[in-house]
CSV table of C-alpha atoms and ligand atoms in Angstrom, one decimal:
chain,number,residue,atom,x,y,z
V,207,MET,CA,151.1,101.8,93.2
V,208,LYS,CA,152.3,101.7,96.5
V,209,PRO,CA,151.4,99.1,99.2
V,210,ARG,CA,149.7,101.6,101.9
V,211,GLU,CA,150.7,100.7,105.7
V,212,ILE,CA,147.7,99.5,107.6
V,213,ILE,CA,150.2,99.9,110.6
V,214,PRO,CA,154.2,99.7,110.9
V,215,ASP,CA,155.3,96.2,108.1
V,216,VAL,CA,151.5,95.8,107.6
V,217,LEU,CA,150.5,96.7,104.5
V,218,ALA,CA,147.8,96.7,103.0
V,219,VAL,CA,148.4,95.5,99.2
V,220,GLY,CA,144.9,93.6,97.9
V,221,ALA,CA,142.1,94.6,94.4
V,222,GLN,CA,139.2,97.0,95.5
V,223,ASP,CA,136.5,95.7,93.1
V,224,PHE,CA,134.0,98.7,91.8
V,225,ASP,CA,132.1,97.3,88.2
V,226,ARG,CA,131.7,93.5,90.5
V,227,ARG,CA,128.2,93.0,90.2
V,228,LEU,CA,127.9,89.6,90.6
V,229,PHE,CA,129.3,87.0,92.5
V,230,ASP,CA,128.7,83.4,92.4
V,231,ALA,CA,126.3,85.0,89.1
V,232,LEU,CA,124.2,84.6,91.9
V,233,ILE,CA,125.1,87.5,94.4
V,234,PRO,CA,123.6,90.9,93.4
V,235,LEU,CA,127.3,93.3,94.9
V,236,PRO,CA,125.4,96.9,94.7
V,237,ASP,CA,128.7,98.2,96.1
V,238,GLY,CA,130.5,96.0,94.1
V,239,THR,CA,133.6,93.9,96.0
V,240,SER,CA,137.3,94.6,97.2
V,241,TYR,CA,139.8,91.3,96.7
V,242,ASN,CA,142.3,92.0,100.4
V,243,SER,CA,145.2,90.6,101.0
V,244,TYR,CA,147.9,91.7,103.2
V,245,LEU,CA,151.8,91.9,103.7
V,246,VAL,CA,153.9,91.4,107.0
V,247,ARG,CA,156.6,92.4,107.3
V,248,GLY,CA,158.9,90.4,109.8
V,249,ARG,CA,162.8,91.9,111.2
V,250,ASP,CA,163.4,88.1,109.1
V,251,LYS,CA,160.5,87.3,106.6
V,252,THR,CA,157.3,88.1,105.3
V,253,ALA,CA,154.2,86.4,104.6
V,254,LEU,CA,151.1,87.1,102.0
V,255,ILE,CA,148.7,87.0,103.1
V,256,ASP,CA,145.6,85.6,101.0
V,257,THR,CA,145.7,87.0,96.8
V,258,VAL,CA,143.7,88.1,94.5
V,259,GLU,CA,141.1,86.9,92.2
V,260,PRO,CA,142.6,86.3,89.0
V,261,ALA,CA,141.2,89.0,87.1
V,262,MET,CA,143.2,91.5,89.4
V,263,LEU,CA,146.2,89.6,89.5
V,264,HIS,CA,147.4,93.2,87.6
V,265,VAL,CA,146.9,95.1,91.2
V,266,LEU,CA,148.6,92.8,94.0
V,267,GLU,CA,150.7,92.9,90.6
V,268,ALA,CA,151.6,96.1,90.3
V,269,TYR,CA,151.4,96.6,94.5
V,270,LEU,CA,154.2,93.2,94.8
V,271,LYS,CA,156.4,95.0,91.7
V,272,ASP,CA,159.2,95.6,94.4
V,273,VAL,CA,158.5,94.0,96.6
V,274,THR,CA,162.1,90.8,96.3
V,275,ARG,CA,161.3,88.6,98.8
V,276,VAL,CA,158.8,86.4,100.2
V,277,ASP,CA,158.8,83.4,102.2
V,278,TYR,CA,155.1,82.6,103.2
V,279,LEU,CA,152.5,82.6,101.6
V,280,ILE,CA,149.2,82.5,103.0
V,281,SER,CA,146.3,81.0,102.3
V,282,ASN,CA,143.6,82.2,104.4
V,283,HIS,CA,140.5,80.0,102.4
V,284,THR,CA,141.0,78.2,99.1
V,285,GLU,CA,138.0,80.3,97.5
V,286,GLN,CA,139.7,81.4,94.4
V,287,ASP,CA,138.5,84.8,95.5
V,288,HIS,CA,141.4,84.3,97.5
V,289,SER,CA,143.2,81.7,96.7
V,290,GLY,CA,144.0,82.6,92.6
V,291,SER,CA,146.7,84.2,91.9
V,292,ILE,CA,148.2,81.6,94.9
V,293,PRO,CA,150.1,80.4,91.3
V,294,TRP,CA,150.6,84.0,90.6
V,295,ALA,CA,152.9,84.1,93.3
V,296,LEU,CA,154.8,80.8,94.4
V,297,GLU,CA,156.5,81.8,90.2
V,298,ARG,CA,157.3,84.7,91.7
V,299,TYR,CA,158.9,83.9,94.3
V,300,PRO,CA,159.7,80.7,94.0
V,301,GLY,CA,161.2,79.9,97.2
V,302,ALA,CA,158.1,80.8,99.2
V,303,GLN,CA,155.5,77.9,101.2
V,304,LEU,CA,152.2,77.6,101.0
V,305,LEU,CA,151.6,77.0,104.7
V,306,CYS,CA,147.5,76.8,104.5
V,307,SER,CA,145.2,75.0,107.5
V,308,GLU,CA,145.8,70.8,107.5
V,309,PRO,CA,141.7,70.6,105.0
V,310,ALA,CA,142.7,72.9,102.3
V,311,LYS,CA,146.0,70.1,101.2
V,312,PRO,CA,143.9,68.8,99.5
V,313,MET,CA,141.2,71.6,98.7
V,314,LEU,CA,144.2,74.0,97.3
V,315,VAL,CA,145.4,71.1,95.3
V,316,ASP,CA,142.2,70.1,94.0
V,317,HIS,CA,141.5,74.2,93.1
V,318,LEU,CA,144.6,74.9,92.2
V,319,GLY,CA,146.1,72.0,90.6
V,320,LEU,CA,149.0,72.6,93.1
V,321,ASP,CA,151.8,69.6,93.5
V,322,ALA,CA,151.2,68.6,97.3
V,323,ALA,CA,155.1,68.8,97.5
V,324,LYS,CA,154.5,72.5,97.7
V,325,VAL,CA,152.0,72.7,99.9
V,326,GLN,CA,152.4,72.8,103.4
V,327,THR,CA,150.4,72.3,106.4
V,328,VAL,CA,150.2,73.7,110.1
V,329,ALA,CA,147.7,72.9,113.4
V,330,ASP,CA,145.1,74.8,114.4
V,331,GLY,CA,147.0,76.8,117.4
V,332,GLU,CA,150.7,76.7,115.7
V,333,LYS,CA,152.4,79.8,115.1
V,334,LEU,CA,155.6,81.2,112.6
V,335,ASN,CA,158.0,83.4,114.3
V,336,LEU,CA,159.2,86.3,111.8
V,337,GLY,CA,161.4,88.1,113.7
V,338,GLY,CA,158.9,90.5,115.6
V,339,LYS,CA,155.7,89.6,113.8
V,340,THR,CA,154.4,86.1,115.0
V,341,LEU,CA,150.9,85.2,113.3
V,342,ARG,CA,148.8,82.6,114.8
V,343,PHE,CA,147.1,79.8,113.2
V,344,ILE,CA,143.6,79.6,114.3
V,345,TYR,CA,141.5,77.4,112.4
V,346,THR,CA,137.3,78.9,111.7
V,347,PRO,CA,135.7,76.3,109.5
V,348,TRP,CA,132.9,76.4,108.3
V,349,VAL,CA,132.9,80.8,107.5
V,350,HIS,CA,132.3,79.7,105.3
V,351,TRP,CA,133.8,76.5,103.8
V,352,PRO,CA,135.3,73.5,106.6
V,353,GLU,CA,139.1,74.0,105.6
V,354,THR,CA,139.3,78.0,106.7
V,355,MET,CA,141.7,79.0,109.1
V,356,SER,CA,142.3,82.6,110.8
V,357,THR,CA,145.5,84.5,111.2
V,358,TYR,CA,146.0,86.2,114.0
V,359,LEU,CA,149.6,88.9,114.9
V,360,GLU,CA,150.1,88.4,118.5
V,361,GLU,CA,152.0,91.8,118.9
V,362,ASP,CA,150.0,94.1,117.0
V,363,LYS,CA,146.8,92.0,117.9
V,364,VAL,CA,145.3,92.1,114.4
V,365,LEU,CA,143.4,89.3,113.6
V,366,PHE,CA,143.1,88.6,109.2
V,367,SER,CA,139.8,87.0,109.0
V,368,CYS,CA,139.1,86.5,105.2
V,369,ASP,CA,135.8,86.3,104.9
V,370,TRP,CA,133.7,85.9,108.2
V,371,PHE,CA,133.8,89.8,109.4
V,372,GLY,CA,134.0,90.9,105.8
V,373,SER,CA,131.5,93.1,103.2
V,374,HIS,CA,131.2,93.1,99.7
V,375,MET,CA,132.3,96.6,99.5
V,376,ALA,CA,134.9,98.8,97.3
V,377,ALA,CA,136.2,101.5,98.7
V,378,THR,CA,139.5,103.9,98.6
V,379,ASP,CA,139.6,104.0,102.2
V,380,LEU,CA,141.3,101.4,104.5
V,381,PHE,CA,139.5,101.0,108.1
V,382,VAL,CA,135.9,101.4,108.3
V,383,ASP,CA,135.8,105.3,109.8
V,384,GLY,CA,132.8,106.9,108.5
V,385,VAL,CA,131.4,103.9,106.4
V,386,ASP,CA,127.9,104.0,108.2
V,387,CYS,CA,127.1,101.4,107.2
V,388,ILE,CA,129.4,98.1,107.5
V,389,LEU,CA,127.1,97.2,110.1
V,390,ALA,CA,124.4,95.9,106.9
V,391,GLU,CA,127.5,95.8,104.2
V,392,ALA,CA,128.0,93.1,106.9
V,393,LYS,CA,125.3,91.2,107.8
V,394,ARG,CA,125.0,91.0,104.1
V,395,TYR,CA,127.9,89.1,103.1
V,396,TYR,CA,126.4,87.3,106.3
V,397,ALA,CA,123.5,86.3,105.4
V,398,GLU,CA,125.1,85.3,101.6
V,399,ILE,CA,127.8,82.5,102.6
V,400,MET,CA,128.0,82.3,106.5
V,401,MET,CA,124.5,82.0,108.0
V,402,PRO,CA,123.8,78.2,107.1
V,403,PHE,CA,126.7,77.8,109.3
V,404,ARG,CA,124.8,80.3,112.2
V,405,LYS,CA,126.0,77.3,115.0
V,406,ILE,CA,129.3,76.8,114.1
V,407,VAL,CA,129.8,80.5,113.7
V,408,GLN,CA,129.1,81.1,117.6
V,409,LYS,CA,132.0,78.3,119.0
V,410,ASN,CA,134.4,79.7,116.5
V,411,LEU,CA,133.4,83.3,118.2
V,412,ASP,CA,133.6,82.1,121.6
V,413,LYS,CA,137.0,80.5,120.2
V,414,ILE,CA,138.1,83.8,119.2
V,415,GLY,CA,136.5,85.1,122.6
V,416,ASP,CA,139.9,85.7,124.3
V,417,LEU,CA,140.9,87.0,122.1
V,418,ASP,CA,142.8,91.2,122.6
V,419,ILE,CA,142.0,92.1,118.9
V,420,ARG,CA,143.1,96.2,117.6
V,421,LEU,CA,142.3,95.2,114.7
V,422,ILE,CA,140.1,92.7,112.4
V,423,ALA,CA,141.7,92.5,108.8
V,424,PRO,CA,139.5,90.8,106.6
V,425,SER,CA,139.3,89.6,102.9
V,426,HIS,CA,136.6,91.6,101.4
V,427,GLY,CA,135.8,95.0,102.4
V,428,PRO,CA,138.1,97.9,104.6
V,429,ILE,CA,139.1,97.1,108.0
V,430,HIS,CA,137.9,96.8,111.3
V,431,ARG,CA,138.6,99.7,113.5
V,432,ASP,CA,136.2,98.8,116.0
V,433,PRO,CA,136.1,95.2,116.3
V,434,ARG,CA,134.0,95.0,119.0
V,435,SER,CA,130.7,95.9,116.9
V,436,ILE,CA,130.8,93.8,114.2
V,437,ILE,CA,131.8,91.4,117.2
V,438,LEU,CA,128.3,91.6,118.6
V,439,ALA,CA,126.6,92.2,115.2
V,440,TYR,CA,127.6,89.4,114.8
V,441,ARG,CA,127.2,87.5,118.1
V,442,ASP,CA,123.7,88.8,117.2
V,443,TRP,CA,123.0,87.1,114.1
V,444,THR,CA,124.1,84.3,114.8
V,445,ASP,CA,121.5,84.3,118.2
V,446,ASP,CA,118.9,81.8,118.8
V,447,LYS,CA,116.4,83.9,119.6
V,448,PRO,CA,114.5,86.0,116.6
V,449,HIS,CA,112.8,88.7,115.6
V,450,ASN,CA,110.1,89.8,116.2
V,451,SER,CA,109.9,90.6,111.9
V,452,VAL,CA,108.6,88.6,109.0
V,453,VAL,CA,109.8,88.3,105.7
V,454,ILE,CA,107.3,88.1,102.9
V,455,PRO,CA,109.0,87.3,99.0
V,456,TRP,CA,105.9,87.0,96.9
V,457,VAL,CA,104.9,87.8,92.9
V,458,THR,CA,101.6,87.7,91.0
V,459,MET,CA,100.3,87.0,88.3
V,460,HIS,CA,96.6,89.2,87.2
V,461,GLY,CA,96.9,91.0,90.8
V,462,SER,CA,95.5,88.3,94.0
V,463,THR,CA,98.7,87.3,95.7
V,464,ALA,CA,98.5,91.6,94.9
V,465,ILE,CA,95.6,91.8,96.8
V,466,LEU,CA,96.3,89.2,99.7
V,467,VAL,CA,100.1,90.1,99.7
V,468,GLU,CA,99.0,93.7,100.7
V,469,ARG,CA,96.3,92.9,103.0
V,470,LEU,CA,98.1,90.5,105.2
V,471,VAL,CA,101.2,93.3,105.2
V,472,ASN,CA,98.1,95.9,107.0
V,473,ALA,CA,97.7,94.0,109.1
V,474,LEU,CA,100.7,92.2,110.6
V,475,SER,CA,102.3,95.4,111.0
V,476,GLU,CA,99.1,96.6,112.7
V,477,ARG,CA,99.5,94.4,115.0
V,478,GLY,CA,103.1,95.3,116.4
V,479,VAL,CA,104.5,93.1,113.8
V,480,THR,CA,107.3,94.1,111.0
V,481,VAL,CA,107.3,92.9,108.2
V,482,PHE,CA,109.8,92.6,105.2
V,483,PRO,CA,108.0,92.1,101.8
V,484,PHE,CA,110.1,91.5,98.7
V,485,ASN,CA,108.2,91.6,95.1
V,486,MET,CA,110.2,88.4,93.9
V,487,ALA,CA,109.9,89.9,90.3
V,488,THR,CA,112.1,92.9,91.3
V,489,ALA,CA,114.0,91.8,94.8
V,490,ASP,CA,117.7,92.2,95.2
V,491,ILE,CA,117.9,88.7,96.7
V,492,GLY,CA,120.8,90.0,99.1
V,493,GLN,CA,118.8,91.7,100.5
V,494,LEU,CA,116.6,88.7,101.3
V,495,ALA,CA,118.8,87.0,102.9
V,496,MET,CA,120.3,89.8,104.9
V,497,SER,CA,116.0,89.3,106.3
V,498,LEU,CA,116.0,86.8,106.8
V,499,VAL,CA,118.8,86.6,109.1
V,500,ASP,CA,116.3,87.8,112.2
V,501,ALA,CA,113.6,86.9,110.8
V,502,ALA,CA,110.8,84.8,112.9
V,503,THR,CA,108.5,83.7,110.7
V,504,VAL,CA,108.4,83.2,106.5
V,505,ILE,CA,105.0,83.3,104.8
V,506,VAL,CA,104.9,82.9,100.8
V,507,GLY,CA,103.1,85.2,98.9
V,508,ALA,CA,102.4,82.5,95.3
V,509,PRO,CA,100.3,82.4,92.1
V,510,THR,CA,99.7,79.0,90.6
V,511,VAL,CA,101.6,78.4,87.0
V,512,HIS,CA,100.5,74.6,86.1
V,513,VAL,CA,100.1,74.0,89.4
V,514,GLY,CA,102.8,74.9,91.4
V,515,PRO,CA,104.3,78.0,92.4
V,516,HIS,CA,105.7,80.1,90.4
V,517,PRO,CA,109.3,79.0,90.0
V,518,THR,CA,110.1,83.3,90.6
V,519,VAL,CA,109.1,82.6,94.2
V,520,LEU,CA,110.0,79.3,94.2
V,521,ASN,CA,114.0,79.9,93.8
V,522,ALA,CA,113.2,82.1,97.1
V,523,VAL,CA,112.0,79.1,99.1
V,524,VAL,CA,114.8,77.3,97.1
V,525,LEU,CA,117.4,80.1,98.5
V,526,ALA,CA,115.7,80.6,101.5
V,527,ASN,CA,116.4,76.4,102.3
V,528,ALA,CA,119.5,76.6,101.4
V,529,LEU,CA,120.7,79.4,104.3
V,530,ARG,CA,119.1,77.4,108.0
V,531,PRO,CA,117.5,81.2,108.7
V,532,LYS,CA,116.7,80.3,112.7
V,533,VAL,CA,112.8,81.4,111.1
V,534,ARG,CA,109.9,79.4,113.2
V,535,PHE,CA,107.0,79.8,111.4
V,536,ALA,CA,106.2,80.0,108.3
V,537,SER,CA,102.5,80.0,105.7
V,538,VAL,CA,102.1,80.9,102.2
V,539,VAL,CA,98.8,82.0,101.1
V,540,GLY,CA,98.2,82.5,97.3
V,541,SER,CA,95.8,82.0,94.1
V,542,TYR,CA,94.8,79.4,90.9
V,543,GLY,CA,92.7,79.0,88.7
V,544,TRP,CA,91.6,75.5,88.6
V,545,ALA,CA,93.5,74.1,90.8
V,546,SER,CA,97.3,74.2,93.8
V,547,LYS,CA,98.8,71.6,94.6
V,548,MET,CA,101.4,74.6,95.5
V,549,VAL,CA,101.4,74.3,99.4
V,550,ASP,CA,102.7,70.9,99.4
V,551,VAL,CA,105.3,72.1,96.1
V,552,ILE,CA,106.8,74.9,99.2
V,553,LYS,CA,106.2,72.3,102.1
V,554,GLY,CA,108.7,70.5,99.5
V,555,ALA,CA,110.6,72.3,98.2
V,556,MET,CA,111.8,73.9,103.0
V,557,PRO,CA,112.7,70.5,104.6
V,558,ASN,CA,116.2,72.3,106.3
V,559,LEU,CA,112.8,75.3,107.8
V,560,LYS,CA,112.6,73.5,111.3
V,561,VAL,CA,108.9,75.5,111.0
V,562,GLU,CA,105.3,74.6,113.0
V,563,LEU,CA,102.8,76.3,109.6
V,564,LEU,CA,100.6,78.0,109.7
V,565,THR,CA,97.2,77.5,108.4
V,566,PRO,CA,98.0,78.4,104.6
V,567,VAL,CA,95.2,81.0,103.2
V,568,ILE,CA,94.7,79.8,99.5
V,569,CYS,CA,91.8,81.9,97.3
V,570,LYS,CA,90.8,80.2,92.8
V,571,GLY,CA,91.0,83.7,91.8
V,572,MET,CA,90.2,87.2,93.1
V,573,PRO,CA,90.4,86.8,97.0
V,574,LYS,CA,86.4,87.2,98.1
V,575,PRO,CA,86.0,88.6,102.0
V,576,SER,CA,86.4,85.6,103.5
V,577,ASP,CA,90.2,84.5,101.5
V,578,LEU,CA,90.8,88.5,103.5
V,579,VAL,CA,89.3,87.6,106.6
V,580,ALA,CA,91.6,84.7,106.3
V,581,ILE,CA,94.5,86.7,106.2
V,582,ASP,CA,92.9,88.7,109.2
V,583,LYS,CA,93.6,86.0,111.2
V,584,LEU,CA,96.3,84.7,109.3
V,585,ALA,CA,98.0,88.0,111.5
V,586,ASP,CA,96.9,87.1,114.0
V,587,THR,CA,98.2,84.0,114.9
V,588,VAL,CA,101.1,85.6,113.8
V,589,ALA,CA,101.5,88.4,116.3
V,590,ALA,CA,100.0,85.5,119.0
V,591,LYS,CA,102.3,83.0,118.6
V,592,HIS,CA,105.5,86.0,118.2
V,593,ARG,CA,104.3,86.9,121.4
V,594,GLU,CA,104.3,83.5,122.8
V,595,LEU,CA,107.9,83.3,122.4
V,596,GLY,CA,108.4,86.9,123.7
V,597,LEU,CA,109.7,88.6,120.6
V,598,ILE,CA,106.3,91.5,120.8
X,227,LIG,FE1,136.0,85.4,99.4
X,227,LIG,FE2,134.9,82.4,100.0
X,227,LIG,O1,135.5,84.0,99.7
């Protein structure tokens, strides 16, 4: 296996993981993922930017078989899918200096069991001259851990961004060219790990706003040859204004909640609102997360189980609460057999969402005509709220 040049003296040496189907025992990976690692060769010194998930170390080893000297190991991000093979790299290249941001140092020591004396920090904005290749380190915190930084190659205008601008996608092509779905893949990834830090991502976008960037080389997924398009997409995803859409995570047991949800989906779409319903019994939570990026409203559809909401739907509420989307309105529709406290439980499970709660529609047993009228009124209210925000 030979490393491939992305530009002269900058080589891709990472691993494509076509078979991985789950990340963090949580995130579905329909298209696998990659752990991108880059070798930058200057006239005098060589740097390796990030490593790979230890399970794919054999790929990195093969690419670096003939690379006898690395002077610097640069860790943009401590999470193990990028840092996990650093201990191997330090053994392979005992003369190499490990460089990271200041907040990353204790994290590398804790997560990898490294000797602190082997870890050298770089300041925000500090430069490293490799000889005709100058690396500038730019702190970009919370994309998506507090210690993350990006590395900018000044002469070639390449931004090595690690997770942000990345996508969980394994591909044989190094570049985005021809990958039509890349913005969807990148949005999915943003939703899953960066959306909770939307405001800080906005600041990071401002921070790199003046950089002249020719290529964005993330640590997952293909390289962007059109940085503007992915940066503009990030601007939209992090913008404060939501879109005219409603996300409905729901599940049904005996069909009552399904009737309410079907009526609601139709009523909202008749009023010009885009709806993304997700039956949580089978839904891909990555798709749910993507839809939450833009949604103005989330409406939970749940039957009652032992007085509380069905746990499968409650999981979706817990996830939405953790992802902190920019939703403005929320409600609950659902059913119960003899008693229910699920609205209170659902409200209590989403303290991070700064939403106005719209009147819930909860029916006993199968929905009656009056319940369906209440659903239509809820749709009226949602449409009116969206109109007030200028979304319709
Ligand atoms: Fe790809 Fe946050 O690690």
